[in-house]
mmCIF file of C-alpha atoms and ligand atoms in Angstrom:
data_model
loop_
_atom_site.group_PDB
_atom_site.id
_atom_site.type_symbol
_atom_site.label_atom_id
_atom_site.label_comp_id
_atom_site.label_asym_id
_atom_site.label_seq_id
_atom_site.Cartn_x
_atom_site.Cartn_y
_atom_site.Cartn_z
ATOM 1 C CA MET A 1 118.475 53.487 151.760
ATOM 2 C CA ASN A 2 117.847 56.981 150.452
ATOM 3 C CA LEU A 3 119.191 58.758 147.378
ATOM 4 C CA HIS A 4 122.136 60.353 149.152
ATOM 5 C CA GLY A 5 123.242 57.053 150.646
ATOM 6 C CA HIS A 6 123.157 55.332 147.261
ATOM 7 C CA LEU A 7 125.136 58.137 145.639
ATOM 8 C CA ALA A 8 127.711 58.058 148.445
ATOM 9 C CA ILE A 9 128.197 54.287 148.194
ATOM 10 C CA ALA A 10 128.393 54.534 144.389
ATOM 11 C CA SER A 11 131.119 57.161 144.687
ATOM 12 C CA LEU A 12 132.990 54.963 147.124
ATOM 13 C CA GLY A 13 132.594 51.969 144.813
ATOM 14 C CA TYR A 14 133.952 53.922 141.864
ATOM 15 C CA VAL A 15 137.019 55.092 143.770
ATOM 16 C CA MET A 16 137.750 51.797 145.565
ATOM 17 C CA LEU A 17 137.383 49.660 142.441
ATOM 18 C CA GLU A 18 139.926 51.835 140.666
ATOM 19 C CA TYR A 19 142.477 50.548 143.174
ATOM 20 C CA ALA A 20 141.157 46.994 143.409
ATOM 21 C CA VAL A 21 140.277 46.310 139.756
ATOM 22 C CA PRO A 22 141.958 49.026 137.665
ATOM 23 C CA TRP A 23 141.528 47.069 134.424
ATOM 24 C CA LEU A 24 137.718 47.501 134.465
ATOM 25 C CA PRO A 25 136.670 49.051 131.123
ATOM 26 C CA MET A 26 135.034 52.064 132.801
ATOM 27 C CA TYR A 27 138.464 53.321 133.835
ATOM 28 C CA GLN A 28 139.225 53.903 130.147
ATOM 29 C CA LEU A 29 136.751 56.793 130.397
ATOM 30 C CA SER A 30 137.438 60.171 131.902
ATOM 31 C CA PRO A 31 136.292 60.300 135.535
ATOM 32 C CA LEU A 32 134.130 63.250 134.505
ATOM 33 C CA LEU A 33 132.139 60.842 132.336
ATOM 34 C CA ALA A 34 132.511 57.577 134.237
ATOM 35 C CA LEU A 35 131.501 58.836 137.673
ATOM 36 C CA PRO A 36 128.181 60.361 136.515
ATOM 37 C CA LEU A 37 127.403 57.067 134.741
ATOM 38 C CA VAL A 38 128.132 55.151 137.942
ATOM 39 C CA LEU A 39 125.840 57.526 139.844
ATOM 40 C CA LEU A 40 123.135 57.069 137.196
ATOM 41 C CA GLY A 41 123.498 53.303 137.527
ATOM 42 C CA ALA A 42 123.115 53.641 141.283
ATOM 43 C CA LEU A 43 119.714 55.239 140.737
ATOM 44 C CA LEU A 44 118.428 52.776 138.128
ATOM 45 C CA CYS A 45 117.420 49.954 140.479
ATOM 46 C CA ASP A 46 114.835 52.163 142.165
ATOM 47 C CA VAL A 47 112.939 52.586 138.896
ATOM 48 C CA ASP A 48 110.500 50.166 140.562
ATOM 49 C CA HIS A 49 109.509 52.936 143.005
ATOM 50 C CA PRO A 50 107.354 55.698 141.440
ATOM 51 C CA GLU A 51 108.364 58.121 144.217
ATOM 52 C CA SER A 52 112.098 57.655 143.649
ATOM 53 C CA THR A 53 114.166 60.145 141.655
ATOM 54 C CA ILE A 54 114.429 57.893 138.606
ATOM 55 C CA GLY A 55 110.895 56.569 139.095
ATOM 56 C CA ARG A 56 109.402 60.069 138.879
ATOM 57 C CA LEU A 57 111.242 60.614 135.602
ATOM 58 C CA CYS A 58 110.042 57.285 134.158
ATOM 59 C CA LEU A 59 106.531 56.870 135.538
ATOM 60 C CA PHE A 60 105.469 54.965 132.407
ATOM 61 C CA ILE A 61 108.027 52.274 133.307
ATOM 62 C CA SER A 62 107.993 52.697 137.053
ATOM 63 C CA TRP A 63 104.324 51.951 137.714
ATOM 64 C CA PRO A 64 104.155 48.738 135.624
ATOM 65 C CA ILE A 65 107.322 47.395 137.272
ATOM 66 C CA ARG A 66 105.948 48.319 140.694
ATOM 67 C CA ILE A 67 102.604 46.614 140.013
ATOM 68 C CA ILE A 68 104.091 43.453 138.492
ATOM 69 C CA PHE A 69 107.215 42.922 140.607
ATOM 70 C CA GLY A 70 106.826 45.257 143.613
ATOM 71 C CA HIS A 71 109.472 47.499 145.125
ATOM 72 C CA ARG A 72 112.791 45.771 145.725
ATOM 73 C CA GLY A 73 111.771 42.925 143.473
ATOM 74 C CA ILE A 74 113.400 42.001 140.196
ATOM 75 C CA THR A 75 115.273 45.321 139.869
ATOM 76 C CA HIS A 76 117.167 44.555 143.063
ATOM 77 C CA SER A 77 118.574 41.212 141.945
ATOM 78 C CA LEU A 78 121.444 39.661 140.042
ATOM 79 C CA LEU A 79 118.938 39.054 137.245
ATOM 80 C CA ALA A 80 118.610 42.839 136.800
ATOM 81 C CA ILE A 81 122.390 43.171 136.645
ATOM 82 C CA LEU A 82 122.558 40.410 134.022
ATOM 83 C CA CYS A 83 119.774 42.097 132.002
ATOM 84 C CA LEU A 84 121.671 45.401 132.095
ATOM 85 C CA TRP A 85 124.778 43.593 130.907
ATOM 86 C CA TYR A 86 122.836 41.851 128.130
ATOM 87 C CA PHE A 87 121.068 44.984 126.872
ATOM 88 C CA LEU A 88 123.875 47.504 127.329
ATOM 89 C CA GLY A 89 126.638 45.262 126.071
ATOM 90 C CA SER A 90 130.218 45.065 127.187
ATOM 91 C CA ASN A 91 131.746 48.522 126.875
ATOM 92 C CA PRO A 92 133.138 51.153 129.249
ATOM 93 C CA TYR A 93 129.814 53.043 129.455
ATOM 94 C CA ALA A 94 127.834 49.921 130.282
ATOM 95 C CA CYS A 95 130.476 48.875 132.777
ATOM 96 C CA ALA A 96 130.089 52.160 134.668
ATOM 97 C CA ILE A 97 126.283 51.855 134.770
ATOM 98 C CA ILE A 98 126.440 48.201 135.874
ATOM 99 C CA ILE A 99 128.938 49.002 138.624
ATOM 100 C CA GLY A 100 126.619 51.764 139.807
ATOM 101 C CA ALA A 101 123.640 49.402 139.836
ATOM 102 C CA SER A 102 125.709 46.861 141.760
ATOM 103 C CA THR A 103 126.533 49.440 144.416
ATOM 104 C CA HIS A 104 122.796 50.108 144.710
ATOM 105 C CA LEU A 105 122.254 46.437 145.516
ATOM 106 C CA LEU A 106 125.051 46.620 148.088
ATOM 107 C CA GLY A 107 123.449 49.663 149.733
ATOM 108 C CA ASP A 108 120.031 48.048 150.009
ATOM 109 C CA PHE A 109 121.663 44.787 151.146
ATOM 110 C CA LEU A 110 122.878 46.700 154.213
ATOM 111 C CA THR A 111 119.310 47.562 155.296
ATOM 112 C CA PRO A 112 116.903 45.390 157.317
ATOM 113 C CA SER A 113 114.612 44.932 154.278
ATOM 114 C CA GLY A 114 117.422 43.368 152.269
ATOM 115 C CA ILE A 115 117.212 42.399 148.607
ATOM 116 C CA PRO A 116 115.973 39.335 146.672
ATOM 117 C CA LEU A 117 119.438 38.774 145.215
ATOM 118 C CA LEU A 118 118.513 35.484 143.524
ATOM 119 C CA TYR A 119 115.120 36.617 142.157
ATOM 120 C CA PRO A 120 112.753 34.913 141.200
ATOM 121 C CA TYR A 121 113.747 33.022 144.351
ATOM 122 C CA ARG A 122 112.224 35.508 146.796
ATOM 123 C CA LYS A 123 114.421 34.984 149.838
ATOM 124 C CA ARG A 124 115.810 38.356 150.886
ATOM 125 C CA TYR A 125 119.465 38.625 151.735
ATOM 126 C CA ARG A 126 120.594 41.296 154.157
ATOM 127 C CA LEU A 127 123.329 42.502 156.424
ATOM 128 C CA ALA A 128 121.370 44.961 158.501
ATOM 129 C CA LEU A 129 124.052 47.511 159.352
ATOM 130 C CA ILE A 130 121.842 50.472 158.467
ATOM 131 C CA THR A 131 118.892 50.292 160.826
ATOM 132 C CA ASN A 132 117.929 53.947 161.294
ATOM 133 C CA PRO A 133 118.499 57.403 159.764
ATOM 134 C CA PHE A 134 121.510 58.053 162.001
ATOM 135 C CA SER A 135 123.331 54.876 160.989
ATOM 136 C CA GLU A 136 122.506 55.685 157.359
ATOM 137 C CA PHE A 137 124.009 59.128 157.817
ATOM 138 C CA ILE A 138 127.164 57.635 159.372
ATOM 139 C CA VAL A 139 127.571 55.136 156.512
ATOM 140 C CA SER A 140 126.909 57.806 153.861
ATOM 141 C CA ALA A 141 129.215 60.382 155.439
ATOM 142 C CA SER A 142 131.954 57.753 155.866
ATOM 143 C CA ALA A 143 131.597 56.721 152.225
ATOM 144 C CA ILE A 144 131.931 60.355 151.097
ATOM 145 C CA VAL A 145 134.971 60.997 153.295
ATOM 146 C CA VAL A 146 136.754 57.803 152.184
ATOM 147 C CA SER A 147 135.887 58.562 148.537
ATOM 148 C CA TYR A 148 137.382 62.012 148.896
ATOM 149 C CA LEU A 149 140.531 60.663 150.553
ATOM 150 C CA TYR A 150 141.073 58.034 147.845
ATOM 151 C CA TRP A 151 140.275 60.478 145.053
HETATM 152 ZN ZN1 ZN B 215 116.697 50.270 146.105
#
């Protein structure tokens, strides 16, 4: 999934979770702060790809992760989410970033490549709904429209 798709799904996740789980700590923050953190979190998982937006900004981290774990390795797993939780702590800011990272996993889960959710167990889990650029556009555009309607 590309950058725009991840940002669209992160926006949708932020808006939908406000209705489903309004007691999440990130909703204590202003949406003007929480939403950018969610979007940042949605980019973090692709730090394992030196050509990604976040990877280009953090090449000194991106290349070692890519060489050791590969793309869509450890950073696309529940272990990565647990590490974020451990290192960022339990606060509204961390919550927003972790929710964003979780939406990234959801987005890549919807592609044929899937994600190694239970890393280091390398089986990839997938629900291949997004199989080509057109279906990715439809999913992204739908996520943006629904986000806007709920907002
Ligand atoms: Zn990814």
